[in-house]
Amino acid sequence: MSGSFPTSQKLTYKYKIELARRAAHEAMNVRLDLGVGLTEPISIYSICEKLGVIVRIVDVNMDGIYLRGSPPRILISSLRPLSRRVFSCAHELGHHIFGHGSTLEECKEDAELPQGTNPKEFLAD
């Protein structure tokens, strides 16, 4: 599931395409490994459960936290809208799937988000 890639490499359009292909390929692999059809709707929370990642909704002002460990954990803020919680859970699961270390995503509005300068964050998205 994981693999190394240069995190210091400039996030050019060509590199974004490479990362997006890698992410799409890994998403298909996860679906196939779990027996979920490529066109079936999924629940990100069910996928986490099947992968052994514990998800908890907590009353903290942040987007999400991925805690690498045994077992791995994802913490999602109850203070964010439902759709943002789903996205944040999927994003944090991306960190897990790609073998990234523990992460903390601060609570930011969309206008405050950087325009994709971190390869690990882009890949997790």
PDB file of C-alpha atoms in Angstrom:
ATOM      1  CA  MET A   1       0.000   0.000   0.000  1.00  0.00           C
ATOM      2  CA  SER A   2       2.772   2.437   0.725  1.00  0.00           C
ATOM      3  CA  GLY A   3       5.699   3.581  -1.301  1.00  0.00           C
ATOM      4  CA  SER A   4       8.205   6.337  -1.308  1.00  0.00           C
ATOM      5  CA  PHE A   5       8.131   9.404  -3.454  1.00  0.00           C
ATOM      6  CA  PRO A   6      10.069  12.641  -3.315  1.00  0.00           C
ATOM      7  CA  THR A   7       8.317  15.009  -0.901  1.00  0.00           C
ATOM      8  CA  SER A   8      10.690  17.839  -1.751  1.00  0.00           C
ATOM      9  CA  GLN A   9       9.882  17.689  -5.459  1.00  0.00           C
ATOM     10  CA  LYS A  10       8.059  20.755  -6.762  1.00  0.00           C
ATOM     11  CA  LEU A  11       4.374  19.995  -7.269  1.00  0.00           C
ATOM     12  CA  THR A  12       4.194  20.681 -10.990  1.00  0.00           C
ATOM     13  CA  TYR A  13       1.214  19.866 -13.192  1.00  0.00           C
ATOM     14  CA  LYS A  14       3.036  16.765 -14.487  1.00  0.00           C
ATOM     15  CA  TYR A  15       3.825  15.591 -10.944  1.00  0.00           C
ATOM     16  CA  LYS A  16       0.192  16.171  -9.873  1.00  0.00           C
ATOM     17  CA  ILE A  17      -0.952  13.944 -12.765  1.00  0.00           C
ATOM     18  CA  GLU A  18       1.501  11.240 -11.636  1.00  0.00           C
ATOM     19  CA  LEU A  19       0.267  11.460  -8.033  1.00  0.00           C
ATOM     20  CA  ALA A  20      -3.403  11.468  -9.114  1.00  0.00           C
ATOM     21  CA  ARG A  21      -2.831   8.316 -11.180  1.00  0.00           C
ATOM     22  CA  ARG A  22      -1.109   6.663  -8.253  1.00  0.00           C
ATOM     23  CA  ALA A  23      -3.978   7.605  -5.926  1.00  0.00           C
ATOM     24  CA  ALA A  24      -6.642   6.348  -8.372  1.00  0.00           C
ATOM     25  CA  HIS A  25      -4.729   3.086  -8.844  1.00  0.00           C
ATOM     26  CA  GLU A  26      -4.465   2.569  -5.085  1.00  0.00           C
ATOM     27  CA  ALA A  27      -8.178   3.379  -4.597  1.00  0.00           C
ATOM     28  CA  MET A  28      -9.037   0.672  -7.128  1.00  0.00           C
ATOM     29  CA  ASN A  29      -6.715  -1.775  -5.362  1.00  0.00           C
ATOM     30  CA  VAL A  30      -8.366  -1.103  -1.994  1.00  0.00           C
ATOM     31  CA  ARG A  31     -11.823  -1.648  -3.500  1.00  0.00           C
ATOM     32  CA  LEU A  32     -10.706  -4.889  -5.155  1.00  0.00           C
ATOM     33  CA  ASP A  33      -8.932  -6.136  -2.010  1.00  0.00           C
ATOM     34  CA  LEU A  34     -12.118  -5.530  -0.003  1.00  0.00           C
ATOM     35  CA  GLY A  35     -14.432  -7.017  -2.625  1.00  0.00           C
ATOM     36  CA  VAL A  36     -16.135  -3.694  -3.345  1.00  0.00           C
ATOM     37  CA  GLY A  37     -17.055  -3.146  -6.983  1.00  0.00           C
ATOM     38  CA  LEU A  38     -15.525  -0.199  -8.791  1.00  0.00           C
ATOM     39  CA  THR A  39     -18.933   1.431  -9.304  1.00  0.00           C
ATOM     40  CA  GLU A  40     -20.508   0.514  -5.947  1.00  0.00           C
ATOM     41  CA  PRO A  41     -21.197   3.359  -3.541  1.00  0.00           C
ATOM     42  CA  ILE A  42     -19.149   3.079  -0.371  1.00  0.00           C
ATOM     43  CA  SER A  43     -19.130   4.355   3.175  1.00  0.00           C
ATOM     44  CA  ILE A  44     -15.697   5.643   4.114  1.00  0.00           C
ATOM     45  CA  TYR A  45     -16.372   4.574   7.685  1.00  0.00           C
ATOM     46  CA  SER A  46     -17.068   0.975   6.569  1.00  0.00           C
ATOM     47  CA  ILE A  47     -13.873   0.966   4.527  1.00  0.00           C
ATOM     48  CA  CYS A  48     -11.901   2.131   7.569  1.00  0.00           C
ATOM     49  CA  GLU A  49     -13.480  -0.596   9.679  1.00  0.00           C
ATOM     50  CA  LYS A  50     -12.624  -3.271   7.097  1.00  0.00           C
ATOM     51  CA  LEU A  51      -9.026  -2.007   7.007  1.00  0.00           C
ATOM     52  CA  GLY A  52      -8.753  -2.081  10.807  1.00  0.00           C
ATOM     53  CA  VAL A  53      -8.550   1.701  11.191  1.00  0.00           C
ATOM     54  CA  ILE A  54     -10.490   2.974  14.204  1.00  0.00           C
ATOM     55  CA  VAL A  55     -12.466   6.168  13.533  1.00  0.00           C
ATOM     56  CA  ARG A  56     -13.722   8.416  16.297  1.00  0.00           C
ATOM     57  CA  ILE A  57     -15.740  11.622  16.062  1.00  0.00           C
ATOM     58  CA  VAL A  58     -14.442  14.036  18.700  1.00  0.00           C
ATOM     59  CA  ASP A  59     -15.404  17.462  19.990  1.00  0.00           C
ATOM     60  CA  VAL A  60     -12.183  19.249  18.973  1.00  0.00           C
ATOM     61  CA  ASN A  61     -11.702  22.194  16.621  1.00  0.00           C
ATOM     62  CA  MET A  62      -9.678  20.634  13.780  1.00  0.00           C
ATOM     63  CA  ASP A  63     -10.389  18.804  10.531  1.00  0.00           C
ATOM     64  CA  GLY A  64      -8.802  15.450  11.230  1.00  0.00           C
ATOM     65  CA  ILE A  65      -5.947  13.551  12.802  1.00  0.00           C
ATOM     66  CA  TYR A  66      -4.317  10.353  11.604  1.00  0.00           C
ATOM     67  CA  LEU A  67      -2.488   8.458  14.334  1.00  0.00           C
ATOM     68  CA  ARG A  68      -0.196   5.804  12.936  1.00  0.00           C
ATOM     69  CA  GLY A  69       0.084   2.899  15.311  1.00  0.00           C
ATOM     70  CA  SER A  70      -1.383  -0.402  16.292  1.00  0.00           C
ATOM     71  CA  PRO A  71      -4.241  -0.028  15.756  1.00  0.00           C
ATOM     72  CA  PRO A  72      -4.197   3.038  13.510  1.00  0.00           C
ATOM     73  CA  ARG A  73      -6.740   5.723  14.403  1.00  0.00           C
ATOM     74  CA  ILE A  74      -8.491   8.605  12.689  1.00  0.00           C
ATOM     75  CA  LEU A  75     -10.055  11.394  14.730  1.00  0.00           C
ATOM     76  CA  ILE A  76     -12.610  13.643  13.012  1.00  0.00           C
ATOM     77  CA  SER A  77     -14.096  16.835  14.415  1.00  0.00           C
ATOM     78  CA  SER A  78     -17.792  16.814  15.304  1.00  0.00           C
ATOM     79  CA  LEU A  79     -17.711  20.592  14.834  1.00  0.00           C
ATOM     80  CA  ARG A  80     -17.322  20.343  11.045  1.00  0.00           C
ATOM     81  CA  PRO A  81     -20.225  19.813   8.586  1.00  0.00           C
ATOM     82  CA  LEU A  82     -21.083  16.201   7.768  1.00  0.00           C
ATOM     83  CA  SER A  83     -19.715  16.395   4.226  1.00  0.00           C
ATOM     84  CA  ARG A  84     -16.418  17.796   5.530  1.00  0.00           C
ATOM     85  CA  ARG A  85     -16.194  14.964   8.074  1.00  0.00           C
ATOM     86  CA  VAL A  86     -16.554  12.385   5.302  1.00  0.00           C
ATOM     87  CA  PHE A  87     -13.876  14.117   3.207  1.00  0.00           C
ATOM     88  CA  SER A  88     -11.554  14.457   6.217  1.00  0.00           C
ATOM     89  CA  CYS A  89     -11.933  10.777   7.080  1.00  0.00           C
ATOM     90  CA  ALA A  90     -11.123   9.782   3.494  1.00  0.00           C
ATOM     91  CA  HIS A  91      -8.154  12.169   3.457  1.00  0.00           C
ATOM     92  CA  GLU A  92      -6.762  10.758   6.707  1.00  0.00           C
ATOM     93  CA  LEU A  93      -7.302   7.221   5.387  1.00  0.00           C
ATOM     94  CA  GLY A  94      -5.199   8.271   2.405  1.00  0.00           C
ATOM     95  CA  HIS A  95      -2.344   9.039   4.800  1.00  0.00           C
ATOM     96  CA  HIS A  96      -2.773   5.549   6.258  1.00  0.00           C
ATOM     97  CA  ILE A  97      -2.881   3.786   2.889  1.00  0.00           C
ATOM     98  CA  PHE A  98       0.229   5.553   1.638  1.00  0.00           C
ATOM     99  CA  GLY A  99       2.185   4.865   4.823  1.00  0.00           C
ATOM    100  CA  HIS A 100       2.547   8.472   5.897  1.00  0.00           C
ATOM    101  CA  GLY A 101       3.297   9.245   9.515  1.00  0.00           C
ATOM    102  CA  SER A 102       0.825  10.679  11.999  1.00  0.00           C
ATOM    103  CA  THR A 103      -0.787  13.925  10.818  1.00  0.00           C
ATOM    104  CA  LEU A 104      -2.886  16.770  12.193  1.00  0.00           C
ATOM    105  CA  GLU A 105      -5.082  18.764   9.816  1.00  0.00           C
ATOM    106  CA  GLU A 106      -5.898  22.175  11.218  1.00  0.00           C
ATOM    107  CA  CYS A 107      -9.381  23.584  10.828  1.00  0.00           C
ATOM    108  CA  LYS A 108      -9.206  25.982   7.869  1.00  0.00           C
ATOM    109  CA  GLU A 109     -11.747  27.425   5.539  1.00  0.00           C
ATOM    110  CA  ASP A 110     -11.418  26.509   1.856  1.00  0.00           C
ATOM    111  CA  ALA A 111     -10.169  30.016   1.012  1.00  0.00           C
ATOM    112  CA  GLU A 112      -7.280  29.535   3.470  1.00  0.00           C
ATOM    113  CA  LEU A 113      -6.104  26.213   2.070  1.00  0.00           C
ATOM    114  CA  PRO A 114      -2.775  26.230   0.200  1.00  0.00           C
ATOM    115  CA  GLN A 115      -3.061  25.441  -3.472  1.00  0.00           C
ATOM    116  CA  GLY A 116      -1.633  21.910  -3.294  1.00  0.00           C
ATOM    117  CA  THR A 117       2.025  22.478  -2.457  1.00  0.00           C
ATOM    118  CA  ASN A 118       2.636  19.359  -0.355  1.00  0.00           C
ATOM    119  CA  PRO A 119       2.854  16.088  -2.328  1.00  0.00           C
ATOM    120  CA  LYS A 120       1.713  13.970   0.662  1.00  0.00           C
ATOM    121  CA  GLU A 121      -1.366  16.153   1.178  1.00  0.00           C
ATOM    122  CA  PHE A 122      -2.161  16.158  -2.541  1.00  0.00           C
ATOM    123  CA  LEU A 123      -1.819  12.357  -2.660  1.00  0.00           C
ATOM    124  CA  ALA A 124      -4.036  11.899   0.414  1.00  0.00           C
ATOM    125  CA  ASP A 125      -6.717  14.120  -1.184  1.00  0.00           C
TER     126      ASP A 125
END
